[in-house]
Amino acid sequence: MGIFITFEGPEGSGKSTQCRLLAEHLQSLGRPVWLTREPGGTEISQQVRHILMDLKNKSMYPATEFLLFSAARAQLVREVIRPHLDKGEIVICDRYRDSSLAYQGYGHGLPLDTIRAVSAFATDALAPDLTLLLDIDPERGIQRKQAHNAEWNRMDDYALAYHRRVRQGFLALAAAEPGRWRVLNADKPVEELQEEVRAVVMEAVRD
Ligand code: TYD
């Protein structure tokens, strides 16, 4: 069994860059790594992502949103994550089911226990070994996202108050399960943050 590492955080925390740099670093050390992301990572999950991110789908209900994220996740776990873990690889996933707790639970107010139960079913109860929260004030994160001309999707379009609830949600989740989570302040240069990410991850993959 390999090691399953997930990255979480609000918009513009630089997760995707940090995931990529970490994967390259581990590969350079000769460790087998598989990098993937949510929603996406498989052909079918990518099609679901399209529906979720489309700015035209303004009338989507939170329940629909949650079930679509869960559907994309169910496919990704079975098609990609579990098989790579079974081969003994390190799997890095850019977002996982904690994003549903933060965005659909804390953000939209869907009941957390329902999200936990459906997520356990969708993922066949596969929990990450380590989760890094790249924490940033949502206002700063959204500025950073706009400055980098990143894709602006339907989720980004929710109000700032929504994104503040999401951030508080992530912090609450991390505080409730300190054994699995590490919280890093993401409002700093890419290289500096990457040093911290590597330090945390090397500790976990050493044994
Ligand atoms: P993406 O462009 O991948 O953004 P990021 O780089 O921030 O991950 O968009 C994914 C969006 O979907 C992001 O706004 C977070 C949101 N999301 C949820 O609301 N619930 C979920 O379960 C997941 C996985 C993502």
mmCIF file of C-alpha atoms and ligand atoms in Angstrom, residues 8-13 15-16 37-39 49 52-53 65-66 69-70 73 94-104 108 145 151 153-156 158 162-163, ligand 1:
data_model
loop_
_atom_site.group_PDB
_atom_site.id
_atom_site.type_symbol
_atom_site.label_atom_id
_atom_site.label_comp_id
_atom_site.label_asym_id
_atom_site.label_seq_id
_atom_site.Cartn_x
_atom_site.Cartn_y
_atom_site.Cartn_z
ATOM 1 C CA GLU A 8 -6.684 21.469 0.310
ATOM 2 C CA GLY A 9 -7.240 25.200 0.526
ATOM 3 C CA PRO A 10 -9.244 28.185 -0.678
ATOM 4 C CA GLU A 11 -8.998 29.662 -4.168
ATOM 5 C CA GLY A 12 -5.618 31.065 -5.162
ATOM 6 C CA SER A 13 -3.633 29.287 -2.460
ATOM 7 C CA LYS A 15 -2.099 24.313 -4.475
ATOM 8 C CA SER A 16 -1.684 23.152 -8.042
ATOM 9 C CA ARG A 37 -6.704 16.412 -9.109
ATOM 10 C CA GLU A 38 -10.370 16.892 -8.315
ATOM 11 C CA PRO A 39 -12.724 17.295 -9.954
ATOM 12 C CA ARG A 49 -15.963 18.737 -14.043
ATOM 13 C CA LEU A 52 -19.656 21.745 -12.405
ATOM 14 C CA MET A 53 -17.438 24.588 -13.596
ATOM 15 C CA GLU A 65 -23.297 20.171 -6.927
ATOM 16 C CA PHE A 66 -22.304 17.874 -4.069
ATOM 17 C CA PHE A 69 -18.402 16.218 -7.083
ATOM 18 C CA SER A 70 -19.011 12.864 -5.391
ATOM 19 C CA ARG A 73 -14.610 11.353 -7.006
ATOM 20 C CA ASP A 94 -5.138 18.298 -5.544
ATOM 21 C CA ARG A 95 -8.383 18.413 -3.467
ATOM 22 C CA TYR A 96 -10.381 15.461 -2.167
ATOM 23 C CA ARG A 97 -13.456 14.906 -0.020
ATOM 24 C CA ASP A 98 -12.482 17.586 2.555
ATOM 25 C CA SER A 99 -13.249 20.094 -0.212
ATOM 26 C CA SER A 100 -16.848 18.870 -0.197
ATOM 27 C CA LEU A 101 -17.055 19.354 3.569
ATOM 28 C CA ALA A 102 -15.616 22.872 3.274
ATOM 29 C CA TYR A 103 -17.387 24.101 0.103
ATOM 30 C CA GLN A 104 -20.698 22.244 0.125
ATOM 31 C CA HIS A 108 -23.507 26.103 1.366
ATOM 32 C CA LYS A 145 -6.080 34.075 -9.010
ATOM 33 C CA GLU A 151 -9.601 30.142 -15.335
ATOM 34 C CA ASN A 153 -15.208 29.190 -12.961
ATOM 35 C CA ARG A 154 -18.703 28.899 -11.475
ATOM 36 C CA MET A 155 -17.298 28.158 -7.992
ATOM 37 C CA ASP A 156 -15.060 31.254 -8.041
ATOM 38 C CA TYR A 158 -19.696 32.692 -5.380
ATOM 39 C CA TYR A 162 -19.080 32.181 0.878
ATOM 40 C CA HIS A 163 -15.325 31.808 0.421
HETATM 41 P P1 TYD B 1 -10.219 24.389 -9.797
HETATM 42 O O1 TYD B 1 -10.152 25.216 -11.019
HETATM 43 O O2 TYD B 1 -9.651 23.001 -9.868
HETATM 44 O O3 TYD B 1 -9.643 25.259 -8.647
HETATM 45 P P2 TYD B 1 -8.544 25.051 -7.564
HETATM 46 O O4 TYD B 1 -7.256 25.338 -8.260
HETATM 47 O O5 TYD B 1 -8.913 26.078 -6.547
HETATM 48 O O6 TYD B 1 -8.668 23.641 -7.040
HETATM 49 O O7 TYD B 1 -11.736 24.328 -9.331
HETATM 50 C C1 TYD B 1 -12.224 23.462 -8.414
HETATM 51 C C2 TYD B 1 -13.340 24.195 -7.697
HETATM 52 O O8 TYD B 1 -14.289 23.272 -7.189
HETATM 53 C C3 TYD B 1 -12.835 24.994 -6.517
HETATM 54 O O9 TYD B 1 -13.549 26.206 -6.467
HETATM 55 C C4 TYD B 1 -13.233 24.144 -5.330
HETATM 56 C C5 TYD B 1 -14.474 23.467 -5.803
HETATM 57 N N1 TYD B 1 -14.764 22.164 -5.162
HETATM 58 C C6 TYD B 1 -15.900 22.019 -4.384
HETATM 59 O O10 TYD B 1 -16.666 22.981 -4.212
HETATM 60 N N2 TYD B 1 -16.192 20.810 -3.814
HETATM 61 C C7 TYD B 1 -15.394 19.723 -4.005
HETATM 62 O O11 TYD B 1 -15.688 18.629 -3.474
HETATM 63 C C8 TYD B 1 -14.220 19.872 -4.824
HETATM 64 C C9 TYD B 1 -13.314 18.709 -5.068
HETATM 65 C C10 TYD B 1 -13.944 21.116 -5.381
#
